[in-house]
Short mmCIF file of C-alpha atoms and ligand atoms in Angstrom, two decimals:
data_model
loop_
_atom_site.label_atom_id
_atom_site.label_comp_id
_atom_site.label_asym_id
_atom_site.label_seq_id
_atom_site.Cartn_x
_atom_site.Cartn_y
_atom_site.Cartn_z
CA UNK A 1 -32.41 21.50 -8.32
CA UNK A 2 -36.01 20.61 -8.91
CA UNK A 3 -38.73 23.18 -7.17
CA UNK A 4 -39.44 21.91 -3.98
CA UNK A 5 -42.01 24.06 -2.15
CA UNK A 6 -41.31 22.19 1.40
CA UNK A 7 -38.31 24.02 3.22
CA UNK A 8 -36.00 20.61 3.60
CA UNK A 9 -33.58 20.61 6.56
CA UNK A 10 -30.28 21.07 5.97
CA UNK A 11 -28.68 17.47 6.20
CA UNK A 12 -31.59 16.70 3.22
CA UNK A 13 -29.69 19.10 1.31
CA UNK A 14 -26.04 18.73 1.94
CA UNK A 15 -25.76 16.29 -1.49
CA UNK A 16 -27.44 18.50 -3.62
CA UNK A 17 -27.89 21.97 -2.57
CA UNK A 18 -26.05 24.69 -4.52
CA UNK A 19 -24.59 22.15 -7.83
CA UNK A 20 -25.92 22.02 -11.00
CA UNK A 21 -25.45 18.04 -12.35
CA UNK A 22 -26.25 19.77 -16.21
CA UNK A 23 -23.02 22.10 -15.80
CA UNK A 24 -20.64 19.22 -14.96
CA UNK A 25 -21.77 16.30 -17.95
CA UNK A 26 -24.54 15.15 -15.82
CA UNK A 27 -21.91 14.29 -12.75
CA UNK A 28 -23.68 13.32 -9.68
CA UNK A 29 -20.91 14.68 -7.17
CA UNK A 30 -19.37 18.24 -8.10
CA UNK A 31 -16.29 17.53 -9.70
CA UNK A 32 -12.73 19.17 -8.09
CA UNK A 33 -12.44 22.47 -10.36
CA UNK A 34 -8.93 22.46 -10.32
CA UNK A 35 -8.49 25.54 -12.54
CA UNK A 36 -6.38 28.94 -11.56
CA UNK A 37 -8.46 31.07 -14.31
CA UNK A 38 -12.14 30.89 -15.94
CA UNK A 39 -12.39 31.68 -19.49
CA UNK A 40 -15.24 35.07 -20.57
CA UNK A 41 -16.91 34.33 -23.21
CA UNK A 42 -16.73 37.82 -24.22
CA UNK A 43 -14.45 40.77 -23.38
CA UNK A 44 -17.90 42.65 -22.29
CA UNK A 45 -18.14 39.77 -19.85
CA UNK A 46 -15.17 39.63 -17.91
CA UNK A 47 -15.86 43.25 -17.97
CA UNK A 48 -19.16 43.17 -16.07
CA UNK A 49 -17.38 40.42 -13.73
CA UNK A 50 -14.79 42.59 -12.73
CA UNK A 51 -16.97 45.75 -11.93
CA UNK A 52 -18.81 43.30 -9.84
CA UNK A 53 -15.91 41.82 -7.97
CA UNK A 54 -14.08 45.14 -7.17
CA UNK A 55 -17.99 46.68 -6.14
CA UNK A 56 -17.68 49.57 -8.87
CA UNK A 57 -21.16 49.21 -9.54
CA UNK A 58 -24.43 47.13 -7.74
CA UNK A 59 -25.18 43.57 -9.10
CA UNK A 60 -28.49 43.97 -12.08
CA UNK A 61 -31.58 42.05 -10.67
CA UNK A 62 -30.85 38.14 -11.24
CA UNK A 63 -27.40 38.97 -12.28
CA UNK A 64 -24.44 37.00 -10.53
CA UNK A 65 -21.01 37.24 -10.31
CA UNK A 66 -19.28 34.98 -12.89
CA UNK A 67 -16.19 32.96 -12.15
CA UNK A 68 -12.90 35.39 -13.00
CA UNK A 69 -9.68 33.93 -11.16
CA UNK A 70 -9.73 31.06 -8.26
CA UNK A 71 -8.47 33.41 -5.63
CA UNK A 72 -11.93 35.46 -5.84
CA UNK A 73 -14.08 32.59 -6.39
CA UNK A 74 -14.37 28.67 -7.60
CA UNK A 75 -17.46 26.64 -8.22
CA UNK A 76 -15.80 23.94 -5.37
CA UNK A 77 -15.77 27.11 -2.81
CA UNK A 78 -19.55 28.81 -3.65
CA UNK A 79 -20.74 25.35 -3.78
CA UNK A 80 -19.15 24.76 0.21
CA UNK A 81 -20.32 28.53 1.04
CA UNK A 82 -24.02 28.00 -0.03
CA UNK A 83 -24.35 25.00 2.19
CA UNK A 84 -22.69 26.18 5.06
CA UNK A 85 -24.94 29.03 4.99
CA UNK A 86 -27.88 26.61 5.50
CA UNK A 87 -26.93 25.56 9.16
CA UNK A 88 -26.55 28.52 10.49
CA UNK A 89 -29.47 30.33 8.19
CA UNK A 90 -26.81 33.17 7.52
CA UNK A 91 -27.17 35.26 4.21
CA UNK A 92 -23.33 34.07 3.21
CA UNK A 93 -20.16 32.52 3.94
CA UNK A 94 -16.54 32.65 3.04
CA UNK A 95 -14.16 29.93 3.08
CA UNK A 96 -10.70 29.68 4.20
CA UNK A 97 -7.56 27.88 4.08
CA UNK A 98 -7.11 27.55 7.92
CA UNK A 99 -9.29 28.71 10.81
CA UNK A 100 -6.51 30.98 11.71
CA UNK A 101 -6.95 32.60 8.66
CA UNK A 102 -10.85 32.91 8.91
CA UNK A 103 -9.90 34.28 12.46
CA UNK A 104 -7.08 36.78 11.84
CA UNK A 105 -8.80 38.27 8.08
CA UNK A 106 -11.88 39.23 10.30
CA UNK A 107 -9.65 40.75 13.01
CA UNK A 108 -7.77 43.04 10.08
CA UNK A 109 -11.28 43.72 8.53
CA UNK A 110 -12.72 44.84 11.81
CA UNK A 111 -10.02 46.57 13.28
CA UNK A 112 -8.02 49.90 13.26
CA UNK A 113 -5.07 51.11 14.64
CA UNK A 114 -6.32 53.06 17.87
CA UNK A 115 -9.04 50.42 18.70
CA UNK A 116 -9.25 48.05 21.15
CA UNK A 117 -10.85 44.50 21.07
CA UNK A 118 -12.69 43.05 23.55
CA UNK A 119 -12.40 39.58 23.92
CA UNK A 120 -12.98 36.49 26.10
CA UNK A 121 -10.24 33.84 28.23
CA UNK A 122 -9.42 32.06 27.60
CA UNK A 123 -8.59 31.46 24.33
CA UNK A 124 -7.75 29.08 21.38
CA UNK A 125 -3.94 29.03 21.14
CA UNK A 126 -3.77 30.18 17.96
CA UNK A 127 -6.24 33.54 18.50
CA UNK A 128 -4.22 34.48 21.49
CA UNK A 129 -0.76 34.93 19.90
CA UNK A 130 -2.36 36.84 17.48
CA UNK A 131 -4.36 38.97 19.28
CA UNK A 132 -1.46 39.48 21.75
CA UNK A 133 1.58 39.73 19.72
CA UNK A 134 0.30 40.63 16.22
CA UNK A 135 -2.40 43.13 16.94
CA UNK A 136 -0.31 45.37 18.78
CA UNK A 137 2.24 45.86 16.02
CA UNK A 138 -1.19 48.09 14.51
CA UNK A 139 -1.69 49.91 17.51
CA UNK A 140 -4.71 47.61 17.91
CA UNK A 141 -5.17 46.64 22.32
CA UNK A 142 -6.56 43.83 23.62
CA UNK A 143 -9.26 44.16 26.73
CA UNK A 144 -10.41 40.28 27.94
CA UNK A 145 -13.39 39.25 30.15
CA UNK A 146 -14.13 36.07 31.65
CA UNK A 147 -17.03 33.72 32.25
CA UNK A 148 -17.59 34.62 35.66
CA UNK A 149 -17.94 38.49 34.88
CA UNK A 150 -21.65 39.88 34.52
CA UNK A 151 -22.42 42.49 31.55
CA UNK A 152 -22.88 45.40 34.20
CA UNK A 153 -19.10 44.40 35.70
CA UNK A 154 -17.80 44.52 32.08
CA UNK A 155 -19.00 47.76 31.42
CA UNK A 156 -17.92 49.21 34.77
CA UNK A 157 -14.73 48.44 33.10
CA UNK A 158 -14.59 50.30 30.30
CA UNK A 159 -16.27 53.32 32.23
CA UNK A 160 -13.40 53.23 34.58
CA UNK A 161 -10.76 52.38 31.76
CA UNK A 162 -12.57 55.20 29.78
CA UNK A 163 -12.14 53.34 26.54
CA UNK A 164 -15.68 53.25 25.44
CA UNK A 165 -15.29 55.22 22.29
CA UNK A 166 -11.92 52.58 21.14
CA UNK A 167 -13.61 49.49 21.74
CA UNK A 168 -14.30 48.01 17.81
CA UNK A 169 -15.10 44.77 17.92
CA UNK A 170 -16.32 41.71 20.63
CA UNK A 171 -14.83 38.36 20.19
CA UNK A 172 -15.77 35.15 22.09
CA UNK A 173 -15.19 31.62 22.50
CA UNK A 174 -18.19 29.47 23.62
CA UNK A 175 -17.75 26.91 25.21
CA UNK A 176 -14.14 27.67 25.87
CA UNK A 177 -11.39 25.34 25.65
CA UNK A 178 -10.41 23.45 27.49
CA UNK A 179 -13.01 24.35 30.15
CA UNK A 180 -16.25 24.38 28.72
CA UNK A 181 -17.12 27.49 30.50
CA UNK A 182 -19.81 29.16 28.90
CA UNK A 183 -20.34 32.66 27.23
CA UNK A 184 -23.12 34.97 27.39
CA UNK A 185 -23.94 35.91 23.38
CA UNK A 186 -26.78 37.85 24.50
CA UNK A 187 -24.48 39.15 27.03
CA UNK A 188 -21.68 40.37 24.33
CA UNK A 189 -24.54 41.78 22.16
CA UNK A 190 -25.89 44.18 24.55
CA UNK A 191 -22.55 45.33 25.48
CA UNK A 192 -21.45 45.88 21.81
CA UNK A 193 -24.90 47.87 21.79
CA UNK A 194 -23.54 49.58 24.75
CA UNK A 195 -19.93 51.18 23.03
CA UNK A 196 -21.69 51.29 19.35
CA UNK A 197 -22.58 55.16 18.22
CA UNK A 198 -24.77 56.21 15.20
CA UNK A 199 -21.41 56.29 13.39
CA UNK A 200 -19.66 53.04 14.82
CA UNK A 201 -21.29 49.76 14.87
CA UNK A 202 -19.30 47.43 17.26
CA UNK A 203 -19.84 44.16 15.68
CA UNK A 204 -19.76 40.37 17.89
CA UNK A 205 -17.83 37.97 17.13
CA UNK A 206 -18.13 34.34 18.05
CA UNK A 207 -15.74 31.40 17.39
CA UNK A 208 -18.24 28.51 17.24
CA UNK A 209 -15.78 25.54 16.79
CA UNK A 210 -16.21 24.05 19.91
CA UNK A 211 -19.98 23.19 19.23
CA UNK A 212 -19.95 23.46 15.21
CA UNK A 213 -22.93 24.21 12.94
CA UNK A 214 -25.29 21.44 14.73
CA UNK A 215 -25.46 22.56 17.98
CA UNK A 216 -24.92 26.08 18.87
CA UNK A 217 -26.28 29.36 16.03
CA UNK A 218 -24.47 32.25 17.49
CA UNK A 219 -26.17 34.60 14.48
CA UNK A 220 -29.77 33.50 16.16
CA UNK A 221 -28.27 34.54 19.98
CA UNK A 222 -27.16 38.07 18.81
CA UNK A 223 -23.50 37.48 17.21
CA UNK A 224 -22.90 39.58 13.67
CA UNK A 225 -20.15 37.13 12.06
CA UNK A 226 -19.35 33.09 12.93
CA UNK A 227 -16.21 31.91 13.01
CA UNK A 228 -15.15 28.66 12.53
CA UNK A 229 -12.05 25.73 11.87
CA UNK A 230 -13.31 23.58 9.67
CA UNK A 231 -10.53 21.69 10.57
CA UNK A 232 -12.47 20.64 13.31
CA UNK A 233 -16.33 18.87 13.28
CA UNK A 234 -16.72 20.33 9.77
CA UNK A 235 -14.21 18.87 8.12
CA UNK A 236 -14.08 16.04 10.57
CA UNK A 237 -11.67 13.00 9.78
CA UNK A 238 -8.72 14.90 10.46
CA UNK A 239 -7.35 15.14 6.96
CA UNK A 240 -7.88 18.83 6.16
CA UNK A 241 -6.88 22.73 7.45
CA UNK A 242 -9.75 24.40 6.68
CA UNK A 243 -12.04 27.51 8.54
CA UNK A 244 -14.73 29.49 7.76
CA UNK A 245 -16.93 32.77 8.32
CA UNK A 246 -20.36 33.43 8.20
CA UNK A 247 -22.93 36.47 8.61
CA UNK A 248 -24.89 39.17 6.24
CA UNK A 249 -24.52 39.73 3.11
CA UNK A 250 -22.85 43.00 3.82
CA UNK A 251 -20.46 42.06 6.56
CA UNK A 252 -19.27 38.89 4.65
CA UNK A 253 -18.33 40.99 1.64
CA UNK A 254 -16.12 43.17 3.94
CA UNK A 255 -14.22 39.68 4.60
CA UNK A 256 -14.40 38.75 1.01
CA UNK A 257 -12.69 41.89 -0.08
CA UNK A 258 -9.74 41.50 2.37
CA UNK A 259 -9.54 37.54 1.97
CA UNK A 260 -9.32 38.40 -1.81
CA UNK A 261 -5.83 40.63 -1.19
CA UNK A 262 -4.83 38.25 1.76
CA UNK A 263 -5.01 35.17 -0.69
CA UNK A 264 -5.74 33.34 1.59
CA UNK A 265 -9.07 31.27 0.52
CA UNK A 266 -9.73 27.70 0.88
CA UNK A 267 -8.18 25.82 -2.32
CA UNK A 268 -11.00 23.86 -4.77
CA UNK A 269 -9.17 20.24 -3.37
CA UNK A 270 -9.84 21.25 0.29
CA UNK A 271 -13.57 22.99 -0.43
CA UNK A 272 -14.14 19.70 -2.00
CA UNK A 273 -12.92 17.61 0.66
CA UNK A 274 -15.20 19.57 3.14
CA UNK A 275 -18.82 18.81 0.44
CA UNK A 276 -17.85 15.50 0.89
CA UNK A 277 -17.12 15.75 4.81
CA UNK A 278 -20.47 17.77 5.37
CA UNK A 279 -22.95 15.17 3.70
CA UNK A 280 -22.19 13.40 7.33
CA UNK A 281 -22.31 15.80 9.29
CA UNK A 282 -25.27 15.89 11.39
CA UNK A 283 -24.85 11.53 11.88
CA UNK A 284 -21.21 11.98 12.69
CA UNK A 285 -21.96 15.03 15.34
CA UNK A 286 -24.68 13.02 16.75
CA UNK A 287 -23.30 9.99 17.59
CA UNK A 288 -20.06 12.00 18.99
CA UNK A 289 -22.55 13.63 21.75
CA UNK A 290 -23.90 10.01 22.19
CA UNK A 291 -21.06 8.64 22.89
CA UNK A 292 -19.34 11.95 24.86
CA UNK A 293 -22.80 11.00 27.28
CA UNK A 294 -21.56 7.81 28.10
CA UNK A 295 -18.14 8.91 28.86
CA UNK A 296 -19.10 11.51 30.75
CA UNK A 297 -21.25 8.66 33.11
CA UNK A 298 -18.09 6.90 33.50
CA UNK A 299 -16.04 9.39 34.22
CA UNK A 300 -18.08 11.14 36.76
CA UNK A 301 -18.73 7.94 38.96
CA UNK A 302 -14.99 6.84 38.86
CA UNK A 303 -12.57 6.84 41.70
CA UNK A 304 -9.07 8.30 39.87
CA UNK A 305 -11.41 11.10 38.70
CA UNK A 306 -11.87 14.13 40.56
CA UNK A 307 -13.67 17.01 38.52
CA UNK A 308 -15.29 16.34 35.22
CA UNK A 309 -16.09 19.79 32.83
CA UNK A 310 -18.38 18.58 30.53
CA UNK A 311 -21.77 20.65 29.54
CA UNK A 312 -23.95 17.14 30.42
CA UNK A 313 -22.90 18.29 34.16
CA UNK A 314 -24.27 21.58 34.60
CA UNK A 315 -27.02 21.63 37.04
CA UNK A 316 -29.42 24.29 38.10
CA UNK A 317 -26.83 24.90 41.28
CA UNK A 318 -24.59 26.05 38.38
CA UNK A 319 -26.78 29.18 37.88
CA UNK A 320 -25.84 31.17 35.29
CA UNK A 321 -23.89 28.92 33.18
CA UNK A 322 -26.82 26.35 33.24
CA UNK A 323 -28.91 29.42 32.00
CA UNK A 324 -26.78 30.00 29.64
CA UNK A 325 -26.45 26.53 28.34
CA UNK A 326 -30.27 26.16 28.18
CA UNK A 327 -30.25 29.42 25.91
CA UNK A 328 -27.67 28.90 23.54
CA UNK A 329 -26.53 25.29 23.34
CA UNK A 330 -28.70 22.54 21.48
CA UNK A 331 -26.58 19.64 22.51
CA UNK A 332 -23.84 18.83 25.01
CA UNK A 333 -21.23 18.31 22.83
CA UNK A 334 -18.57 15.98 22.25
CA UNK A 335 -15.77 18.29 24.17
CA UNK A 336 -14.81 16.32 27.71
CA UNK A 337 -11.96 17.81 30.19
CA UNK A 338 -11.20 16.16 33.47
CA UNK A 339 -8.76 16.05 36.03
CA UNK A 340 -7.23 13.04 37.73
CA UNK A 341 -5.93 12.79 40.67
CA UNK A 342 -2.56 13.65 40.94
CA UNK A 343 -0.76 16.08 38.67
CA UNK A 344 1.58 15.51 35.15
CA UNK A 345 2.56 12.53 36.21
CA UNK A 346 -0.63 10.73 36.88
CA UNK A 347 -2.26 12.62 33.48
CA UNK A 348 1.06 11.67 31.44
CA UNK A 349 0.49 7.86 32.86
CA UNK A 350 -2.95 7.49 31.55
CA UNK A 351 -2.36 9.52 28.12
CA UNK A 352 0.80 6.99 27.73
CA UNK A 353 -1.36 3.85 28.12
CA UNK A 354 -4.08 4.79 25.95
CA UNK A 355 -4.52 1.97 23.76
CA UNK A 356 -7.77 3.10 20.97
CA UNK A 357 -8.11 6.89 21.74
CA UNK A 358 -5.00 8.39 19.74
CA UNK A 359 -2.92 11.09 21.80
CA UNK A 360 -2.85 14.24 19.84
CA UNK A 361 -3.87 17.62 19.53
CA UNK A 362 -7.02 18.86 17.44
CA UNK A 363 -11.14 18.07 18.19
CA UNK A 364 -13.98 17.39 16.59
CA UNK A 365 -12.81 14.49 14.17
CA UNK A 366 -14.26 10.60 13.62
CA UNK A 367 -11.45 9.62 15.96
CA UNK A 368 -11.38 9.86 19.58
CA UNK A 369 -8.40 12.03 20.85
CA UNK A 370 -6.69 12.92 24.35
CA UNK A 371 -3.93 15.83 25.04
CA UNK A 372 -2.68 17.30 28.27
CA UNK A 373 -3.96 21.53 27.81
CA UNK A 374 -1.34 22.58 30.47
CA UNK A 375 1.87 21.19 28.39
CA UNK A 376 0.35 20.95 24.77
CA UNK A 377 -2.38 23.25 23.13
CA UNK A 378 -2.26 25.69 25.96
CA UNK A 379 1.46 25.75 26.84
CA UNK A 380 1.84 29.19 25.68
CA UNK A 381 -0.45 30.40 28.19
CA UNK A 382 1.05 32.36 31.53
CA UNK A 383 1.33 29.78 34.09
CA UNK A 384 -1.16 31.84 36.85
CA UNK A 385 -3.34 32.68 34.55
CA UNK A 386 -3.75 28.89 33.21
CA UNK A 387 -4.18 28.58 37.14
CA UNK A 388 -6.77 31.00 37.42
CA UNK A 389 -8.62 29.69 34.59
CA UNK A 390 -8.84 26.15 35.90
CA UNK A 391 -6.00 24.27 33.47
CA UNK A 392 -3.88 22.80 35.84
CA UNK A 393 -1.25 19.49 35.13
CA UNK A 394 -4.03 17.40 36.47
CA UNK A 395 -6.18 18.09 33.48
CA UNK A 396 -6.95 15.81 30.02
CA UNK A 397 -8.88 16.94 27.42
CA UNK A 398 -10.87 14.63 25.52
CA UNK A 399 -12.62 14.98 22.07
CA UNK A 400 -14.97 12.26 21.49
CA UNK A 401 -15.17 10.19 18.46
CA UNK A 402 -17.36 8.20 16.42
CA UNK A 403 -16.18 4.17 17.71
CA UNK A 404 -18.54 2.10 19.61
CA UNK A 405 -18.88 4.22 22.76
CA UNK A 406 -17.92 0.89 25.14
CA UNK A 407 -14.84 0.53 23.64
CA UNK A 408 -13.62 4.28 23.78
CA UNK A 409 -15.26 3.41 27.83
CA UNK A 410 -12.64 0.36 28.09
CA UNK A 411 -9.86 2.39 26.51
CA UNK A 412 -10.06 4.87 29.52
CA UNK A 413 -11.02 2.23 31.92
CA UNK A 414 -7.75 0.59 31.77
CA UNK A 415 -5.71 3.38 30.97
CA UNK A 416 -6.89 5.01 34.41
CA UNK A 417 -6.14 1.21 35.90
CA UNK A 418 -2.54 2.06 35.15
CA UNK A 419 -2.57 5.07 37.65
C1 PLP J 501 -8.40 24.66 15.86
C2 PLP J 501 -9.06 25.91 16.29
C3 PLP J 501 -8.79 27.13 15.66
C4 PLP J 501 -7.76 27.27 14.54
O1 PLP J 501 -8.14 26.58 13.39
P1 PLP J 501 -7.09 25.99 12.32
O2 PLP J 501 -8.00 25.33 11.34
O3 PLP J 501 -6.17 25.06 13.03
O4 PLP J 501 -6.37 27.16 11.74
C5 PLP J 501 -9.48 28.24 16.09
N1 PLP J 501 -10.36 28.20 17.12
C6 PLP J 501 -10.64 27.04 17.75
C7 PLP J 501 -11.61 27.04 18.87
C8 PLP J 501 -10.00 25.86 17.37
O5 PLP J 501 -10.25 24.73 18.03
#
């Protein structure tokens, strides 16, 4: 790129930022490197790459790792990991073929048999199985706090529990599905402060799906690493598995190294599905939280409705979430729960009669989309603690999309009619 001295915001850069038109025959879009293996141009080459890759010796001044073998790195993929880096202003970024694999390759990193993770409910689906049926096949113990718990209550815990010296790693979820209950960063920081010693740095965690790159920067509240499906507003047109991690330099080649013997990186086709899907970005997000507003005004005023979760809502009565939400959230999002009157029935009535707004799992995408949490993405879930948390049969969760915001308004209104 040409030297621009004015620091451009990042949707100015998501065309350009990161490609070189003069390596590709003058190309205006980065062409899809679909390549297993990069030819050296000398055996003293792909020497110095390799000592590089495997970290047998520091990278020279202005040296930089050349392209060796598409598992370890592909123009498509640093192209996607520079510009990712620009929306959360993180030092770098690794791509993935899945958010679960994002997820689950820091948890290995992280993690030893012996330690315990502390983490927050509830929980994306996906995270939970994991956490509760995988990790413990490494010795590796799961300790959870909720929304409602202050720092000093937290740490009470682990006094009592005596597990102070095993606790490795915080992970949260903010806002948490389907809820939109709101985590403390700050909060998870100062505890992670709290169990870290000279000789054990307890890193935090945050999954930051829910509100994407736009509206929430968990590595500005406090957070070490960024998680992320790209699946989700990133990719956004529900037509790729994707996921993706973010933090220093030194923490995201930790996750490099273990991605690289995983294997389980983001493919050049799907990193260049995602360039293309992040040059809209900010007007897609935007217009989702637009149009989520204008649900959210219907929904709250209409008789069949009887609780609508939705950050838009939080008062100053709400206390500490509305705190929280003025410290760490830049938008309200485009996330809606509510629950009807009634129970399954009622909610399976209106999902059935939903006319525009498709009826299907996943968030975050062009197209508006409605699933029942209690039966569908949180089935797996113990029935009294869905309870506890607030998902009962009553509830729909709604992930706004990028239509005229009247008609995705008409689509409820007269699927609620039907009830
Ligand atoms: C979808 C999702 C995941 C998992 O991502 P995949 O891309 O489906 O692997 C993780 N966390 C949250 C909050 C999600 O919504």
């Amino acid at each position: 790129m040409k030297n621009i001295s004015k620091k451009l915001r990042p949707e100015s850069l998501m065309m350009s930022y990161g490609y070189k038109p003069e390596l590709s025959e003058g190309a205006i879009k980065s062409p899809i490197f679909q390549t297993s293996t990069f030819v050296f141009k000398t055996a003293e080459e792909g020497k110095a790459f390799f000592e590089i890759a495997y970290g047998h010796r520091q990278k020279k001044e202005n040296e930089e790792l050349g392209l060796i073998y598409s598992r370890i790195n592909n123009p498509d993929l640093e192209i996607l990991e520079d510009r990712l880096c620009l929306w959360d202003e993180a030092e770098k970024c690794a791509v993935f073929e899945s958010g679960m694999s994002a997820i689950t390759t820091v948890l290995l990193e992280f993690l030893n048999p012996g330690d315990i993770v502390l983490i927050s409910n509830p929980l994306y689906g996906g995270t939970s199985h994991f956490v509760h049926k995988i990790l413990p096949k490494f010795n590796i113990q799961v300790e959870f706090f909720y929304h409602y718990e202050t720092a000093q209550e937290v740490i009470h815990r682990i006094e009592q529990k005596k597990i102070k010296d095993k606790v490795a790693l915080i992970y949260l979820e903010t806002p948490a599905n389907p809820t939109n209950h709101l985590f403390d960063i700050q909060m998870a920081r100062n505890i992670a402060d709290y169990c870290s010693t000279p000789d054990k740095k307890v890193y935090v965690t945050v999954d930051n799906t829910y509100m994407g790159p736009l509206w929430q920067h968990p590595l500005k509240l406090g957070a070490d690493l960024v998680v992320y499906s790209a699946t989700k507003y990133i990719g956004g047109h529900s037509d790729v598995i994707a996921g993706a991690c973010l933090g220093s330099q030194e923490i995201i080649n930790r996750v490099k190294y273990m991605r690289t013997f995983l294997g389980n990186m983001a493919g050049p086709w799907t990193g260049w599905l995602l360039l293309r899907s992040l040059e809209t970005l900010k007007v897609r997000m935007e217009t989702q939280a637009y149009n989520a507003k204008h649900v959210a005004q219907f929904l709250n005023q209409h008789p069949k409705v009887e609780k609508v979760y939705y950050l838009g809502n939080l008062t100053q009565t709400d206390g500490h979430q509305y705190i929280i939400k003025q410290k760490q959230c830049l938008s309200d999002g485009a996330m809606i729960s509510f629950d009807v009157k009634g129970g399954e029935r009622e909610a399976f009535l209106f999902l059935n009669h939903l006319k525009l707004i498709k009826l299907a799992v996943s968030l975050g995408s062009t197209e508006s989309l409605a699933e029942h949490p209690y039966t569908m993405t949180h089935a797996d879930v113990d029935v009294k603690e869905k309870i506890a948390l607030g998902i009962t049969e009553k509830m729909i969760r709604l992930s706004i999309g990028v239509e005229y915001y009247e008609d995705i308004i008409w689509d409820i209104e007269q699927a609620l009619s039907v009830i």
